[in-house]
Short mmCIF file of C-alpha atoms in Angstrom, two decimals:
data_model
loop_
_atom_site.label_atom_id
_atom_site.label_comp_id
_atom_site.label_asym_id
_atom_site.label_seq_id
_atom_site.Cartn_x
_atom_site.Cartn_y
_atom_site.Cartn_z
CA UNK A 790 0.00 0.00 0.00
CA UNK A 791 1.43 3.44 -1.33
CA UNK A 792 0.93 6.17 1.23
CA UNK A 793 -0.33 9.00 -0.37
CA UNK A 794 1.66 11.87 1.41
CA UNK A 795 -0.60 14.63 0.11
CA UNK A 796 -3.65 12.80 1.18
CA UNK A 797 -2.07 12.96 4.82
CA UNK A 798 -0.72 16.60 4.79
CA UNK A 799 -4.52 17.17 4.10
CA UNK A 800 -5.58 15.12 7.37
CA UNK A 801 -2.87 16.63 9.83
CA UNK A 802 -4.31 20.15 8.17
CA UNK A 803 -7.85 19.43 9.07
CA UNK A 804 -6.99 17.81 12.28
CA UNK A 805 -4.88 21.10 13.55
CA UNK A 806 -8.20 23.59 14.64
CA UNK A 807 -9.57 25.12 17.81
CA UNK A 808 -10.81 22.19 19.73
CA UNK A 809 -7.77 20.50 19.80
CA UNK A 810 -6.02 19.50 22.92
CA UNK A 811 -2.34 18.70 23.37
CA UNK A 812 -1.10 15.64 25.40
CA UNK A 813 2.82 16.37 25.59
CA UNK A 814 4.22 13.13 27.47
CA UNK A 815 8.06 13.28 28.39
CA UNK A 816 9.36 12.20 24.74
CA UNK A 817 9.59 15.72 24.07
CA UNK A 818 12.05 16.70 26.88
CA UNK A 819 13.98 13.69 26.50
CA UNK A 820 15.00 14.52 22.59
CA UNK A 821 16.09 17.97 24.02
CA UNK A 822 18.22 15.65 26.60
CA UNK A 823 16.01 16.58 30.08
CA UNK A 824 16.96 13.02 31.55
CA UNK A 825 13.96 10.22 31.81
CA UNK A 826 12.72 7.78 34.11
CA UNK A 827 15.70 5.55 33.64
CA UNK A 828 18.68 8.31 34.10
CA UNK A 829 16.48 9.64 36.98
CA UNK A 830 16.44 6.56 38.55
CA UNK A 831 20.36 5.96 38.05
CA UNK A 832 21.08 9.44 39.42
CA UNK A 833 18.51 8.65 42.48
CA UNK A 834 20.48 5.54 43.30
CA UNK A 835 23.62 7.72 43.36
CA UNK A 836 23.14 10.06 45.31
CA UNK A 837 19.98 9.37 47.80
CA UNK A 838 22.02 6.89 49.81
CA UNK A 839 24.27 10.05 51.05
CA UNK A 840 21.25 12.36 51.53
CA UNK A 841 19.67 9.71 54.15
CA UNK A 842 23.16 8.47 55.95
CA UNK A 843 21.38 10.58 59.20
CA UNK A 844 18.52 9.33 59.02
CA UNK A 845 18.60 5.96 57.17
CA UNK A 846 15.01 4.49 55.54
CA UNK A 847 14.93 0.78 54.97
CA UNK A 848 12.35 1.31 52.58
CA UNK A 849 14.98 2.95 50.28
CA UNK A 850 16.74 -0.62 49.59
CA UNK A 851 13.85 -2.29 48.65
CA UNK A 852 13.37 0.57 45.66
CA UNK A 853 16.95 -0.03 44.85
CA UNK A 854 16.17 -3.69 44.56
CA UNK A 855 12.97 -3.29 42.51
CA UNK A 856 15.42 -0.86 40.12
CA UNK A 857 17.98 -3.47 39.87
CA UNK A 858 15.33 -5.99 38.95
CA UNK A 859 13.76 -4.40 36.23
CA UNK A 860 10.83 -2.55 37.35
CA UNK A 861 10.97 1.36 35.89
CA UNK A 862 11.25 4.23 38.76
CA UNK A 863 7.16 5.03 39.42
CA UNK A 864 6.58 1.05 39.87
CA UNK A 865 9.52 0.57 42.31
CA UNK A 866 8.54 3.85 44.62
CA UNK A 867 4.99 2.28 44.47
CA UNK A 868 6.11 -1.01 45.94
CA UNK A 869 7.02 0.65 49.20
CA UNK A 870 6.11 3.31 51.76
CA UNK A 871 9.67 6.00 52.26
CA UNK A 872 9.57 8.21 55.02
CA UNK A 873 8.98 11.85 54.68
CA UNK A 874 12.73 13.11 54.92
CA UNK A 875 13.81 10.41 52.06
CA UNK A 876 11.16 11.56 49.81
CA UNK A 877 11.86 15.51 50.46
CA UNK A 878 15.51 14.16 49.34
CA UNK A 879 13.74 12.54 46.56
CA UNK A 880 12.12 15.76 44.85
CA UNK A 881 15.06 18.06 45.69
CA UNK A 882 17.69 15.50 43.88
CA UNK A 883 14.82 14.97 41.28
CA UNK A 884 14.39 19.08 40.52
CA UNK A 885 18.02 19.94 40.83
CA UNK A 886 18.88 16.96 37.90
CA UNK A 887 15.95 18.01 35.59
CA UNK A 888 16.79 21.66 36.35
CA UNK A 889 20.41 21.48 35.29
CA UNK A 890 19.28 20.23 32.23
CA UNK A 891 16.76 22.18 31.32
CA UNK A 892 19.48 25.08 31.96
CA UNK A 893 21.75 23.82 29.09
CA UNK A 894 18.66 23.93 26.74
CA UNK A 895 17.46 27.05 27.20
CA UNK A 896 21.03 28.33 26.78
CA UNK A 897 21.51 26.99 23.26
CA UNK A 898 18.16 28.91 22.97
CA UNK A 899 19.12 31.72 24.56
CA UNK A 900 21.86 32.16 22.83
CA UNK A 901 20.53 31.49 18.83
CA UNK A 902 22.18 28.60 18.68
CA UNK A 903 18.92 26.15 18.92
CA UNK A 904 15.43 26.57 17.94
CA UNK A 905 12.69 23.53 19.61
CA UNK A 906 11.20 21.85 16.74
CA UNK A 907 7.92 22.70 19.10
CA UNK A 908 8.14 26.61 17.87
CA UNK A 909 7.63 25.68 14.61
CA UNK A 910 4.97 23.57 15.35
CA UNK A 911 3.44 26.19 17.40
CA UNK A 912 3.83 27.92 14.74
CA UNK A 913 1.84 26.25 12.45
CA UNK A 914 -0.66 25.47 14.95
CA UNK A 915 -1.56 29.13 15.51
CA UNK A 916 -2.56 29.37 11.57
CA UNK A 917 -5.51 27.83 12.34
CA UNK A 918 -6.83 29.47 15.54
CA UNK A 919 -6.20 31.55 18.52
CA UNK A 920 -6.27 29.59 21.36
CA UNK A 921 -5.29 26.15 22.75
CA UNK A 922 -5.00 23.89 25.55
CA UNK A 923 -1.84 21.33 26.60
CA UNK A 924 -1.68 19.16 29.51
CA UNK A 925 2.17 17.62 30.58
CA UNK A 926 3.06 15.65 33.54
CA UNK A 927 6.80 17.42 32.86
CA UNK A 928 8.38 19.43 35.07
CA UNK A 929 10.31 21.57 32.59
CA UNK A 930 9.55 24.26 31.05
CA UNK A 931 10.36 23.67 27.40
CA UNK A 932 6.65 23.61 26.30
CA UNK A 933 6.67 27.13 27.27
CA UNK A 934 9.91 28.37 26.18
CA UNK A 935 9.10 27.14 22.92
CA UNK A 936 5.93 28.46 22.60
CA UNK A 937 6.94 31.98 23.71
CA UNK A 938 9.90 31.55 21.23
CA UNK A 939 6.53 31.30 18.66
CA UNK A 940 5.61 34.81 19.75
CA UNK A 941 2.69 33.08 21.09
CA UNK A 942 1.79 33.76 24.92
CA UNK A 943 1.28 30.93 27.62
CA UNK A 944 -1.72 30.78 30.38
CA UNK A 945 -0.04 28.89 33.35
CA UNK A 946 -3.50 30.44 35.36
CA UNK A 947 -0.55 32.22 37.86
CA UNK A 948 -0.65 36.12 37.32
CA UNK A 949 1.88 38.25 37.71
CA UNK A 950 6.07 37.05 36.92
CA UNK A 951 8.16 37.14 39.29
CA UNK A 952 6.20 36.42 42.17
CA UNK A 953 3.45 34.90 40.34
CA UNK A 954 -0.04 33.99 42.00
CA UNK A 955 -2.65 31.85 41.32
CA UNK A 956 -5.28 33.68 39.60
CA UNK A 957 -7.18 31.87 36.47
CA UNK A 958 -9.15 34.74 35.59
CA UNK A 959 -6.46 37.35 35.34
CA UNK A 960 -4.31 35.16 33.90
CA UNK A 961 -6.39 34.09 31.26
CA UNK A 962 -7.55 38.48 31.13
CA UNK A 963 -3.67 39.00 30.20
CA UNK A 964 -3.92 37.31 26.85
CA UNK A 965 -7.32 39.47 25.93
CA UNK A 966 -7.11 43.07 24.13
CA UNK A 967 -10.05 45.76 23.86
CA UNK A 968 -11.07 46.90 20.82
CA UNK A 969 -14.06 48.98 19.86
CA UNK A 970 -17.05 47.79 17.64
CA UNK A 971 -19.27 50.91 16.75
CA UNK A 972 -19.89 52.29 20.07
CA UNK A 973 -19.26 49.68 21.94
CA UNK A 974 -15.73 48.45 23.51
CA UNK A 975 -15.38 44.42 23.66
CA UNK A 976 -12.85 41.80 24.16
CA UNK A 977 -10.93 39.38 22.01
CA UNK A 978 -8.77 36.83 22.33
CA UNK A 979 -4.73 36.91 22.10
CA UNK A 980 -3.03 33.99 20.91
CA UNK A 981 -2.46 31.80 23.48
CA UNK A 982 -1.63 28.30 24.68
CA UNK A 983 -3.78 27.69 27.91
CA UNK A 984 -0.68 25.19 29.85
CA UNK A 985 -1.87 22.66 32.60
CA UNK A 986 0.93 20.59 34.58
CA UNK A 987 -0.83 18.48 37.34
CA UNK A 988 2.55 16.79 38.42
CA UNK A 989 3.82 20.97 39.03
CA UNK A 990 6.30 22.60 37.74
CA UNK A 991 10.33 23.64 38.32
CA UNK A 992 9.02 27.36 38.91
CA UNK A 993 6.26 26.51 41.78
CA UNK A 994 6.81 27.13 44.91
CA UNK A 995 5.88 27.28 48.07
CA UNK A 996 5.80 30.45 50.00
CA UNK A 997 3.77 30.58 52.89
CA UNK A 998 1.92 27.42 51.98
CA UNK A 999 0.77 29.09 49.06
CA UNK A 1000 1.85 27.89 45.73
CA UNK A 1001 3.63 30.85 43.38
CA UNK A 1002 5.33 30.48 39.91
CA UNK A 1003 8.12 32.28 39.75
CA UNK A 1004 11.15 32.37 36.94
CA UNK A 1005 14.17 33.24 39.83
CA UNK A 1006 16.60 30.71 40.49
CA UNK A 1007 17.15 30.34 44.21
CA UNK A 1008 17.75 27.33 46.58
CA UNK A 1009 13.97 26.44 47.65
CA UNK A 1010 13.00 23.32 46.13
CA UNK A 1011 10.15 23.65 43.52
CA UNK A 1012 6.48 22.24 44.35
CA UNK A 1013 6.59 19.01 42.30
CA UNK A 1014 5.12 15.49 42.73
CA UNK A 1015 8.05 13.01 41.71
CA UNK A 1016 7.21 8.58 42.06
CA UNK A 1017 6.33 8.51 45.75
CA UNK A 1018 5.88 12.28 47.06
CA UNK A 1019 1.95 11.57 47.78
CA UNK A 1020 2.75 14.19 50.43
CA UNK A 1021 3.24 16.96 47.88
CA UNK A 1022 0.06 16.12 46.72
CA UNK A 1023 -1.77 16.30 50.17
CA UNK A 1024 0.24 19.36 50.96
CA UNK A 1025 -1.16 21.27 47.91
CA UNK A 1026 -4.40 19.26 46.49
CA UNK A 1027 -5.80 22.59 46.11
CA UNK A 1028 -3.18 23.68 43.25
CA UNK A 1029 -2.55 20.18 41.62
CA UNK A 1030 -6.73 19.11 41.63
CA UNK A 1031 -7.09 22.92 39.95
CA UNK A 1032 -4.60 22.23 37.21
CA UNK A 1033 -5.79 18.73 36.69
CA UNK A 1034 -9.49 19.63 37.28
CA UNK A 1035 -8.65 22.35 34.35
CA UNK A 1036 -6.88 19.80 32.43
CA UNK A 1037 -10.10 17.28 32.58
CA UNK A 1038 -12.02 20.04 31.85
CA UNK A 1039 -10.36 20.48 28.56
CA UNK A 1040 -10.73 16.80 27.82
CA UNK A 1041 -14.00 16.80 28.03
CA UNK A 1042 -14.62 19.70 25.63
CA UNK A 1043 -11.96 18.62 23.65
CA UNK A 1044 -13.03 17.77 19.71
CA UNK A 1045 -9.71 15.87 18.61
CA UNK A 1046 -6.81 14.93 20.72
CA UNK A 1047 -2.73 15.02 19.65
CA UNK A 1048 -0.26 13.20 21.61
CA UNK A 1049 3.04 14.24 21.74
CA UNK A 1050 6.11 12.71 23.19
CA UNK A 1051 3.85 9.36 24.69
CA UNK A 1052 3.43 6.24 24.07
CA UNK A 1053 -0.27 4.62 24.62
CA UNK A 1054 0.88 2.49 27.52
CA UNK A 1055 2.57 5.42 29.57
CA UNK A 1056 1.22 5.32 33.03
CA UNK A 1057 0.95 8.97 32.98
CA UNK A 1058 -1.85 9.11 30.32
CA UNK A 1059 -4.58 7.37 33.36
CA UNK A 1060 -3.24 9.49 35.76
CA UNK A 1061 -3.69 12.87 34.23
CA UNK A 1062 -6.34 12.04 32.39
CA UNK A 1063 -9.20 9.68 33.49
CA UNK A 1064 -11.92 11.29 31.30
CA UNK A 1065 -9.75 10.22 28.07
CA UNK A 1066 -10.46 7.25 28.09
CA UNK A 1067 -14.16 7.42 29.17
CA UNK A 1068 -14.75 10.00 26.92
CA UNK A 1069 -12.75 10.25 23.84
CA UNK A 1070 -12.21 7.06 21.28
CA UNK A 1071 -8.43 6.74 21.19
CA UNK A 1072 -8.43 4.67 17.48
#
């Protein structure tokens, strides 16, 4: 059977419209070299053991074991209950190895050297309408780096930069201009991509026990649930059920679906999005 190039040009072209929502798994970080599961779990094994010598956790041997034996990082943290100072060691080793990473990358960028083959999808995405919606489980930030890159403004629902907060509506009110129709002065919509990360993000934290997003590298460790930090999520339910509440939300009124950067039996897609599969036909 000849594939008829053309013919599928035309169906990505039709497919690429308002209504469609983004699934970006972690594919698209690891081409850019931001370190997977497995290199997560090899850099874990290195250097958790040191981070615990004062307080050592049992627990922690029996996910080394479970590595060793096969099972990937998520299934190994799940076969066992750490205690709360291994898994604060846990997130902080996790964010400062994804972070380091994701600093080399947006240096190339920085710098002209690199462009993410995301911008010129984004790119090309934006032909065909103003606004869309993305969920990630990712931590990084390349999604938006390469979107902005596109010219094209990102809704993370914080407002504000530098110390931002957590405010849908004026976030969302940021990527709307005025303009006047006869006598009357009305809204319109900026292009934007609408971001949701229910696993958090590199630039959350916690100040106060309030969750901000802020760009400023400094030494807290970002609000982020890595394989076993359930007490991240307990901690802040209210900001990680909002983002995935959002991101369900967007399922549901979703008309097609893209995946980018998964594969169809990555434990993620169930997690951050139940409705898919209730809701939306995956063939």
């Amino acid at each position: 059977m000849t594939l008829d190039l053309s013919k599928v040009k035309r169906q990505l072209q039709d497919h690429l419209q308002e209504g469609l929502l983004l699934v970006v798994g972690t594919g698209l970080s690891i081409a850019e070299g931001i370190p997977g599961m497995w290199p997560l779990a090899e850099h874990l094994k290195q250097v958790i053991p040191n981070k615990i010598v004062a307080s050592p956790d049992p627990a922690w041997a029996d996910v080394v074991a479970a590595l060793d034996s096969g099972d990937h990082l998520e299934a190994a943290m799940g076969k066992t209950t750490l205690n709360a100072l291994t898994v604060d060691a846990i997130v902080a080793a996790t964010a400062m190895f994804i972070a380091y990473k994701e600093r080399q990358v947006f240096g190339r960028v920085l710098s002209g050297k690199r462009q993410l083959p995301f911008t010129a999808f984004v790119k090309h995405l934006f032909k065909a309408g103003k606004r869309f919606h993305l969920i990630t489980p990712n931590y990084d930030r390349l999604v938006e780096l390469a979107t902005e890159a596109a010219e094209i403004g990102v809704d993370s629902r914080f407002s504000g930069y530098l110390y931002g907060f957590a405010d849908p509506k004026r976030a969302a009110d940021a990527h709307r201009e005025s303009y006047v129709s006869g006598r009357n002065t009305l809204l319109r919509s900026l292009p934007c991509l609408s971001v949701y990360k229910p696993h958090g993000s590199l630039d959350w934290f916690d100040v106060g026990g309030k969750v901000i997003r802020s760009p400023m590298e400094t030494d807290r460790v970002p609000v982020i649930i890595t394989p076993g930090a359930s007490k991240y999520r307990e901690s802040f339910r209210w900001a990680f059920d909002d983002q995935r509440t959002s991101g369900n939300r967007c399922v549901a009124n979703a008309t097609r679906l893209m995946f980018i950067g998964y594969g169809f039996n990555d434990d993620h897609l169930e997690q951050l999005c139940p409705g898919l599969k209730v809701t939306k036909p995956l063939s």
